[in-house]
């Protein structure tokens, strides 16, 4: 079994952002000649989430609204309180949102990753505004794949 690694970068422009990374993953695996295998997609930072769903405008807005309702920006999070936490970033909501959505994907590859099986990382867990995202990829199979990751400004 062959295993390949690569890194991807995705820049976010807003505090809560949902992006389709399927095209990035497809481009990342192309140089490896992967036709059948699996892609392990895992963000490098705990304030980023990855999930699989349809990337359709109304659904993306519904998901964003749901995340913001479940984990509001300000809610007296202990992680943000300097009296009880050593974290100075004020990014509790980012960690909580990522915990709810999940962080790791395993996607089967059979000639291609389809639009419907694509992964969407969410910077909604990113709590500090515009950020760069760094991805690493690891794959295995007959010829194998890649894994995207997010890096938020809060994690720098």
Short mmCIF file of C-alpha atoms in Angstrom, two decimals:
data_model
loop_
_atom_site.label_atom_id
_atom_site.label_comp_id
_atom_site.label_asym_id
_atom_site.label_seq_id
_atom_site.Cartn_x
_atom_site.Cartn_y
_atom_site.Cartn_z
CA UNK A 1 0.00 0.00 0.00
CA UNK A 2 1.30 3.43 -0.93
CA UNK A 3 0.80 6.43 1.33
CA UNK A 4 1.13 10.03 0.19
CA UNK A 5 1.04 13.24 2.21
CA UNK A 6 0.39 16.78 1.12
CA UNK A 7 -0.68 20.09 2.63
CA UNK A 8 -3.41 22.40 1.44
CA UNK A 9 -4.08 26.02 2.28
CA UNK A 10 -7.49 27.64 2.39
CA UNK A 11 -7.95 31.30 3.33
CA UNK A 12 -11.10 32.31 5.15
CA UNK A 13 -12.38 35.85 5.07
CA UNK A 14 -15.01 35.90 7.82
CA UNK A 15 -15.38 34.61 11.35
CA UNK A 16 -17.96 31.98 10.44
CA UNK A 17 -17.28 30.48 7.04
CA UNK A 18 -18.28 27.23 5.38
CA UNK A 19 -16.23 26.27 2.33
CA UNK A 20 -16.29 23.38 -0.14
CA UNK A 21 -12.83 21.77 -0.17
CA UNK A 22 -13.70 19.03 -2.64
CA UNK A 23 -11.90 20.84 -5.51
CA UNK A 24 -8.79 21.30 -3.32
CA UNK A 25 -8.72 17.61 -2.41
CA UNK A 26 -9.15 16.59 -6.06
CA UNK A 27 -6.22 18.80 -7.08
CA UNK A 28 -4.13 17.50 -4.16
CA UNK A 29 -4.52 13.83 -5.14
CA UNK A 30 -4.07 14.31 -8.90
CA UNK A 31 -0.22 14.29 -8.84
CA UNK A 32 -0.24 10.93 -7.01
CA UNK A 33 -2.21 9.20 -9.76
CA UNK A 34 -4.79 7.91 -7.29
CA UNK A 35 -7.57 5.93 -8.93
CA UNK A 36 -8.75 3.76 -6.02
CA UNK A 37 -8.08 4.32 -2.34
CA UNK A 38 -9.01 6.43 0.63
CA UNK A 39 -8.33 9.99 1.65
CA UNK A 40 -7.86 10.87 5.30
CA UNK A 41 -8.78 14.52 5.71
CA UNK A 42 -7.86 16.07 9.02
CA UNK A 43 -7.41 19.70 10.06
CA UNK A 44 -4.26 20.58 11.95
CA UNK A 45 -6.16 22.77 14.40
CA UNK A 46 -8.88 22.07 16.93
CA UNK A 47 -10.87 25.15 15.96
CA UNK A 48 -11.72 23.84 12.50
CA UNK A 49 -14.40 21.33 11.59
CA UNK A 50 -14.83 19.05 8.60
CA UNK A 51 -18.08 17.48 7.51
CA UNK A 52 -19.71 16.01 4.44
CA UNK A 53 -22.89 17.48 3.08
CA UNK A 54 -24.34 19.09 0.01
CA UNK A 55 -22.75 22.45 -0.73
CA UNK A 56 -25.91 24.37 -1.57
CA UNK A 57 -26.43 28.03 -0.64
CA UNK A 58 -29.64 27.72 1.37
CA UNK A 59 -28.35 24.69 3.27
CA UNK A 60 -25.05 26.44 4.04
CA UNK A 61 -26.96 29.43 5.46
CA UNK A 62 -29.21 27.10 7.51
CA UNK A 63 -26.15 25.32 8.90
CA UNK A 64 -24.42 28.60 9.75
CA UNK A 65 -27.55 29.82 11.56
CA UNK A 66 -27.83 26.52 13.46
CA UNK A 67 -24.18 26.63 14.57
CA UNK A 68 -24.50 30.24 15.71
CA UNK A 69 -27.71 29.44 17.61
CA UNK A 70 -26.23 26.37 19.33
CA UNK A 71 -22.91 28.04 20.19
CA UNK A 72 -23.40 31.82 20.28
CA UNK A 73 -20.44 34.19 20.05
CA UNK A 74 -20.74 35.35 23.63
CA UNK A 75 -22.00 33.00 26.29
CA UNK A 76 -19.67 33.40 29.27
CA UNK A 77 -17.47 30.47 28.25
CA UNK A 78 -15.00 29.47 30.97
CA UNK A 79 -12.29 28.89 28.34
CA UNK A 80 -12.46 32.63 27.55
CA UNK A 81 -12.29 33.71 31.20
CA UNK A 82 -8.71 34.62 32.23
CA UNK A 83 -9.60 33.86 35.85
CA UNK A 84 -10.04 30.15 35.06
CA UNK A 85 -8.23 29.59 31.73
CA UNK A 86 -4.74 30.30 30.46
CA UNK A 87 -6.02 30.78 26.89
CA UNK A 88 -5.78 34.40 25.76
CA UNK A 89 -7.45 33.94 22.39
CA UNK A 90 -11.10 34.06 23.41
CA UNK A 91 -11.90 31.21 21.05
CA UNK A 92 -14.07 28.91 23.17
CA UNK A 93 -16.92 29.07 20.66
CA UNK A 94 -14.56 27.92 17.89
CA UNK A 95 -13.54 24.84 19.88
CA UNK A 96 -17.14 24.06 20.82
CA UNK A 97 -18.41 24.42 17.24
CA UNK A 98 -15.66 22.15 15.92
CA UNK A 99 -16.46 19.57 18.61
CA UNK A 100 -20.10 19.51 17.50
CA UNK A 101 -19.36 19.20 13.78
CA UNK A 102 -16.40 16.81 13.88
CA UNK A 103 -12.82 17.08 12.70
CA UNK A 104 -11.77 14.06 10.64
CA UNK A 105 -13.09 12.57 7.40
CA UNK A 106 -12.26 9.40 5.55
CA UNK A 107 -13.43 9.57 1.95
CA UNK A 108 -13.37 6.68 -0.50
CA UNK A 109 -11.81 7.40 -3.87
CA UNK A 110 -12.85 5.46 -6.93
CA UNK A 111 -11.51 7.27 -10.00
CA UNK A 112 -12.63 10.58 -8.46
CA UNK A 113 -14.13 12.21 -5.41
CA UNK A 114 -17.64 13.20 -6.37
CA UNK A 115 -19.22 16.54 -5.62
CA UNK A 116 -21.74 14.74 -3.39
CA UNK A 117 -19.07 12.94 -1.37
CA UNK A 118 -16.95 16.02 -0.96
CA UNK A 119 -15.86 17.40 2.34
CA UNK A 120 -16.57 20.86 3.59
CA UNK A 121 -14.34 22.34 6.26
CA UNK A 122 -15.94 24.99 8.29
CA UNK A 123 -14.11 27.94 9.68
CA UNK A 124 -17.19 28.67 11.71
CA UNK A 125 -15.25 27.11 14.54
CA UNK A 126 -12.60 29.69 13.77
CA UNK A 127 -13.28 32.42 16.26
CA UNK A 128 -10.94 35.19 15.34
CA UNK A 129 -11.94 36.35 11.89
CA UNK A 130 -10.12 35.97 8.58
CA UNK A 131 -7.50 33.27 8.61
CA UNK A 132 -5.28 31.10 6.50
CA UNK A 133 -5.94 27.40 6.49
CA UNK A 134 -3.20 24.83 6.22
CA UNK A 135 -3.99 21.29 5.18
CA UNK A 136 -2.06 18.10 5.26
CA UNK A 137 -3.06 15.04 3.31
CA UNK A 138 -2.40 11.36 3.80
CA UNK A 139 -3.71 8.66 1.52
CA UNK A 140 -3.48 4.97 1.00
CA UNK A 141 -4.74 2.50 -1.57
CA UNK A 142 -3.55 1.29 -4.95
CA UNK A 143 -2.34 4.81 -5.48
CA UNK A 144 -3.36 7.01 -2.67
CA UNK A 145 -4.48 10.37 -1.38
CA UNK A 146 -4.52 13.59 0.68
CA UNK A 147 -5.97 15.26 3.78
CA UNK A 148 -6.86 18.99 4.19
CA UNK A 149 -6.47 20.87 7.46
CA UNK A 150 -7.38 24.33 8.75
CA UNK A 151 -5.23 26.83 10.56
CA UNK A 152 -6.94 29.78 12.10
CA UNK A 153 -5.48 33.08 13.19
CA UNK A 154 -6.29 32.02 16.76
CA UNK A 155 -4.01 29.01 16.39
CA UNK A 156 -0.95 30.88 15.09
#
